Coordinates of C-alpha atoms in Angstrom, one line a residue:
M1 CA 118.2 93.2 126.9
A2 CA 115.7 95.0 124.7
S3 CA 116.9 98.3 123.2
T4 CA 114.8 101.4 123.2
L5 CA 114.9 103.2 119.8
A6 CA 115.3 107.0 119.9
P7 CA 112.5 109.0 118.3
R8 CA 113.0 109.2 114.6
V9 CA 113.3 113.0 114.4
A10 CA 114.5 113.8 118.0
G11 CA 116.0 117.2 118.1
K12 CA 114.6 118.3 114.7
R13 CA 112.8 121.6 114.4
A14 CA 110.2 121.7 111.6
F15 CA 108.4 124.5 109.9
V16 CA 105.1 123.2 108.2
T17 CA 102.9 125.4 106.0
G18 CA 99.2 124.8 105.2
A19 CA 98.9 123.1 108.6
A20 CA 95.4 124.0 109.7
G21 CA 94.2 120.7 108.3
G22 CA 94.8 117.9 105.8
L23 CA 98.3 116.8 104.9
G24 CA 99.9 119.7 106.8
A25 CA 98.2 119.0 110.1
A26 CA 98.9 115.2 109.7
S27 CA 102.6 115.9 109.0
A28 CA 103.0 118.2 111.9
R29 CA 101.3 115.7 114.3
M30 CA 103.5 112.9 112.9
L31 CA 106.7 114.8 113.3
A32 CA 105.9 115.9 116.9
R33 CA 105.0 112.3 117.8
H34 CA 108.4 111.2 116.7
G35 CA 110.3 113.8 118.6
A36 CA 110.4 117.1 116.6
K37 CA 109.4 120.5 117.6
V38 CA 107.0 122.0 115.0
F39 CA 106.0 125.5 113.9
L40 CA 102.7 125.4 112.0
T41 CA 101.5 128.1 109.7
D42 CA 98.3 128.7 107.7
I43 CA 96.2 131.5 106.4
D44 CA 93.5 130.2 108.7
G45 CA 94.9 131.4 112.0
D46 CA 92.2 129.9 114.3
G47 CA 92.5 126.5 112.6
V48 CA 96.2 126.3 112.7
A49 CA 96.3 127.5 116.4
A50 CA 93.8 124.7 117.2
V51 CA 96.1 122.0 115.6
A52 CA 99.1 123.3 117.5
A53 CA 97.2 123.3 120.8
E54 CA 96.1 119.7 120.1
I55 CA 99.7 118.6 119.4
N56 CA 100.8 120.2 122.7
R57 CA 98.0 118.4 124.6
E58 CA 98.9 115.1 123.0
N59 CA 102.6 115.5 123.9
G60 CA 102.1 117.0 127.4
A61 CA 104.5 119.8 126.6
T62 CA 105.0 122.8 124.4
V63 CA 106.4 121.3 121.2
A64 CA 104.2 123.2 118.7
W65 CA 103.7 126.8 117.9
S66 CA 101.5 128.5 115.2
A67 CA 101.3 131.6 113.1
V68 CA 99.1 133.1 110.4
Q69 CA 101.0 133.2 107.1
D70 CA 100.2 134.2 103.5
V71 CA 102.7 131.9 101.8
S72 CA 102.7 134.0 98.6
D73 CA 104.1 137.1 100.5
E74 CA 107.9 137.3 100.8
A75 CA 108.0 139.6 103.8
T76 CA 105.7 137.3 105.7
W77 CA 108.1 134.4 105.0
Q78 CA 111.0 136.3 106.4
R79 CA 109.2 137.4 109.5
T80 CA 107.6 134.0 110.2
L81 CA 110.7 132.0 109.7
A82 CA 112.6 134.3 112.1
D83 CA 109.8 133.8 114.7
A84 CA 109.9 130.1 114.2
A85 CA 113.7 129.9 114.6
K86 CA 113.4 132.0 117.8
A87 CA 110.6 129.8 119.3
M88 CA 112.3 126.5 118.5
G89 CA 115.9 127.4 118.8
G90 CA 116.6 127.0 115.1
L91 CA 115.2 125.3 112.0
S92 CA 116.2 122.0 110.5
V93 CA 113.2 120.9 108.4
L94 CA 111.0 122.8 106.0
V95 CA 107.7 121.2 104.8
N96 CA 106.2 123.3 102.0
N97 CA 102.7 121.9 102.0
A98 CA 100.4 124.9 101.4
G99 CA 98.6 124.8 98.0
I100 CA 95.3 125.3 96.2
G101 CA 93.4 123.6 93.4
S102 CA 92.0 125.2 90.3
L103 CA 89.7 124.0 87.5
G104 CA 89.9 125.1 83.8
G105 CA 91.4 124.1 80.5
V106 CA 93.9 126.4 78.8
E107 CA 91.2 128.3 76.8
R108 CA 89.0 128.9 79.8
I109 CA 91.4 129.8 82.6
E110 CA 91.7 133.5 83.3
L111 CA 95.2 135.0 83.7
K112 CA 94.3 136.3 87.2
E113 CA 93.5 132.7 88.3
W114 CA 96.7 131.4 86.7
H115 CA 98.7 133.9 88.6
R116 CA 96.9 133.1 91.9
V117 CA 97.6 129.4 91.5
M118 CA 101.3 130.0 90.7
A119 CA 101.7 132.4 93.6
V120 CA 100.4 129.9 96.2
N121 CA 101.7 126.7 94.7
V122 CA 105.0 127.7 93.2
D123 CA 106.2 131.1 94.4
S124 CA 105.6 130.1 98.0
V125 CA 107.8 127.0 97.6
M126 CA 110.6 129.1 96.1
L127 CA 110.3 131.7 98.8
G128 CA 110.3 129.1 101.5
C129 CA 113.4 127.4 100.2
K130 CA 115.2 130.7 99.6
H131 CA 114.6 132.2 103.1
A132 CA 114.8 128.9 105.1
L133 CA 118.1 127.9 103.6
P134 CA 120.2 130.2 105.9
Y135 CA 118.6 128.6 108.9
L136 CA 118.9 125.0 107.5
R137 CA 122.6 125.6 106.7
D138 CA 123.2 126.3 110.3
A139 CA 121.4 123.1 111.4
Q140 CA 122.9 120.5 109.1
P141 CA 121.9 117.8 108.4
A142 CA 118.7 119.4 107.3
S143 CA 115.8 118.7 104.9
I144 CA 113.3 120.4 102.7
V145 CA 110.2 118.4 101.8
N146 CA 107.9 119.9 99.1
I147 CA 104.4 118.5 98.6
S148 CA 103.7 118.2 94.9
S149 CA 101.1 115.9 93.4
L150 CA 100.7 113.0 91.0
A151 CA 99.3 115.7 88.8
A152 CA 102.9 116.7 88.0
F153 CA 103.1 113.5 85.9
K154 CA 99.5 112.4 85.0
I155 CA 97.7 115.2 83.3
D156 CA 94.0 116.1 83.4
P157 CA 93.5 118.9 80.9
D158 CA 90.7 120.4 83.1
Y159 CA 93.4 121.2 85.7
T160 CA 95.8 123.1 83.5
A161 CA 97.2 125.6 86.1
Y162 CA 97.3 123.0 88.9
N163 CA 99.1 120.4 86.8
T164 CA 101.6 123.0 85.7
S165 CA 102.2 124.3 89.2
K166 CA 102.8 120.8 90.6
A167 CA 105.3 119.9 87.8
A168 CA 107.1 123.2 88.6
V169 CA 107.4 122.1 92.3
A170 CA 109.0 118.8 91.2
S171 CA 111.5 120.7 89.0
L172 CA 112.2 123.4 91.6
S173 CA 112.9 120.7 94.2
K174 CA 115.5 119.1 92.1
S175 CA 117.1 122.5 91.4
V176 CA 117.3 123.4 95.1
A177 CA 118.7 119.9 95.8
M178 CA 121.5 120.3 93.2
D179 CA 122.2 123.9 94.4
C180 CA 122.8 122.5 97.9
T181 CA 125.1 119.7 96.7
R182 CA 127.0 122.3 94.7
Q183 CA 127.5 124.3 97.9
R184 CA 128.5 121.0 99.6
I185 CA 126.0 121.6 102.4
D186 CA 124.1 118.8 104.0
V187 CA 120.6 120.1 103.1
R188 CA 118.5 117.7 101.1
C189 CA 115.4 118.6 99.0
N190 CA 112.8 116.2 97.8
S191 CA 109.2 116.2 96.5
I192 CA 106.3 114.0 97.5
H193 CA 103.6 113.2 94.9
P194 CA 100.3 112.0 96.3
A195 CA 97.3 110.7 94.4
F196 CA 93.8 111.5 95.9
I197 CA 94.0 111.6 99.7
R198 CA 91.1 111.6 102.0
T199 CA 91.2 115.3 103.1
G200 CA 89.0 118.3 102.8
I201 CA 90.0 118.8 99.2
V202 CA 87.9 115.8 98.2
K203 CA 85.1 116.4 100.6
P204 CA 82.9 118.2 97.9
F205 CA 83.0 115.0 95.9
F206 CA 81.6 113.0 98.8
D207 CA 79.0 115.7 99.7
K208 CA 77.8 115.7 96.1
L209 CA 78.0 112.0 95.1
G210 CA 77.9 110.1 98.4
E211 CA 80.5 107.8 99.9
E212 CA 80.2 104.9 97.4
E213 CA 80.0 106.8 94.2
A214 CA 82.6 109.4 95.1
T215 CA 85.0 106.6 96.2
K216 CA 84.4 104.8 92.9
K217 CA 85.0 108.0 90.9
L218 CA 88.1 109.1 92.7
T219 CA 89.8 105.6 92.7
R220 CA 89.0 104.6 89.2
G221 CA 92.7 105.2 88.2
I222 CA 94.2 103.7 91.4
P223 CA 95.0 100.0 91.2
M224 CA 94.7 99.6 94.9
H225 CA 91.1 100.9 94.7
R226 CA 91.2 103.2 97.7
L227 CA 92.0 106.7 98.6
G228 CA 95.1 107.4 100.6
D229 CA 94.9 108.5 104.2
P230 CA 96.7 111.7 105.4
D231 CA 99.1 109.5 107.5
D232 CA 100.2 107.7 104.3
I233 CA 101.8 111.1 103.3
A234 CA 102.8 112.0 106.8
Y235 CA 104.9 108.9 107.2
A236 CA 106.8 109.9 104.0
V237 CA 107.3 113.4 105.4
L238 CA 108.7 111.8 108.5
Y239 CA 111.1 109.6 106.6
L240 CA 112.4 112.5 104.4
A241 CA 112.7 114.8 107.5
S242 CA 114.7 112.2 109.4
D243 CA 118.4 111.3 109.1
E244 CA 117.3 107.9 107.8
S245 CA 117.1 109.6 104.4
R246 CA 120.6 111.2 104.5
F247 CA 121.4 109.8 101.0
V248 CA 118.1 110.9 99.4
T249 CA 117.9 114.2 97.5
A250 CA 116.3 115.4 94.3
A251 CA 113.9 112.4 94.6
E252 CA 110.3 112.3 93.6
L253 CA 108.5 110.1 96.1
V254 CA 105.2 109.0 94.4
I255 CA 102.5 107.8 96.8
D256 CA 99.6 106.8 94.7
G257 CA 98.4 103.2 95.1
G258 CA 100.0 102.3 91.8
A259 CA 98.3 105.0 89.7
R260 CA 101.4 106.3 87.9
A261 CA 102.1 102.7 86.6
V262 CA 98.8 102.5 84.7

């Protein structure tokens, strides 16, 4: 008799930031398709509400909720996590996805811009981990997934603040993971490091250069000669959110078509 496999994250309750589009939306959809309830946040309230509504239509039930969130604001983190736990009946997965890019070498970047990037890309991850942990501790086994970047390891000097912020996310993830092991709680923390993925972040390249030239430019350092798709990252989020990865913590999952190796 053929066996029916249970959904990979059945019973999980996931909080996903930056979910109005791109990797956050793809991750929320993936988690919901595999059995999780999902609470989506973004500074774009209309956009994130539309994604949540789409997920509910696809699943034929209310499995997704949404809220407006400025991830750099601590009080908003506390309030929104409480709302999410109330809506979903707890919290067992945190996906820190929200982030911004920034252009400028060290001599050109303004301090105000540096602080803006660090607030959104680093402070938000710390605040999310800090204030989600009490909920995750009550829902063991639980998981934190922090979206970093290949830029944490392969440096372009024109992206000084961005490179630094993504390296900080990698280090912070390991610190949180080790703190959880020290407390002997079953809460894992890992980081994901994508190369260029076909999302809105790369759209300006395609608008300016056209499909062929933009693809050539963006994939010149990728041995597989293609951009990643959002689901390439969403499947990694699914794995790290699931109990399949119970022995994985403080890991850096690089998804880059081989770019780090060259």
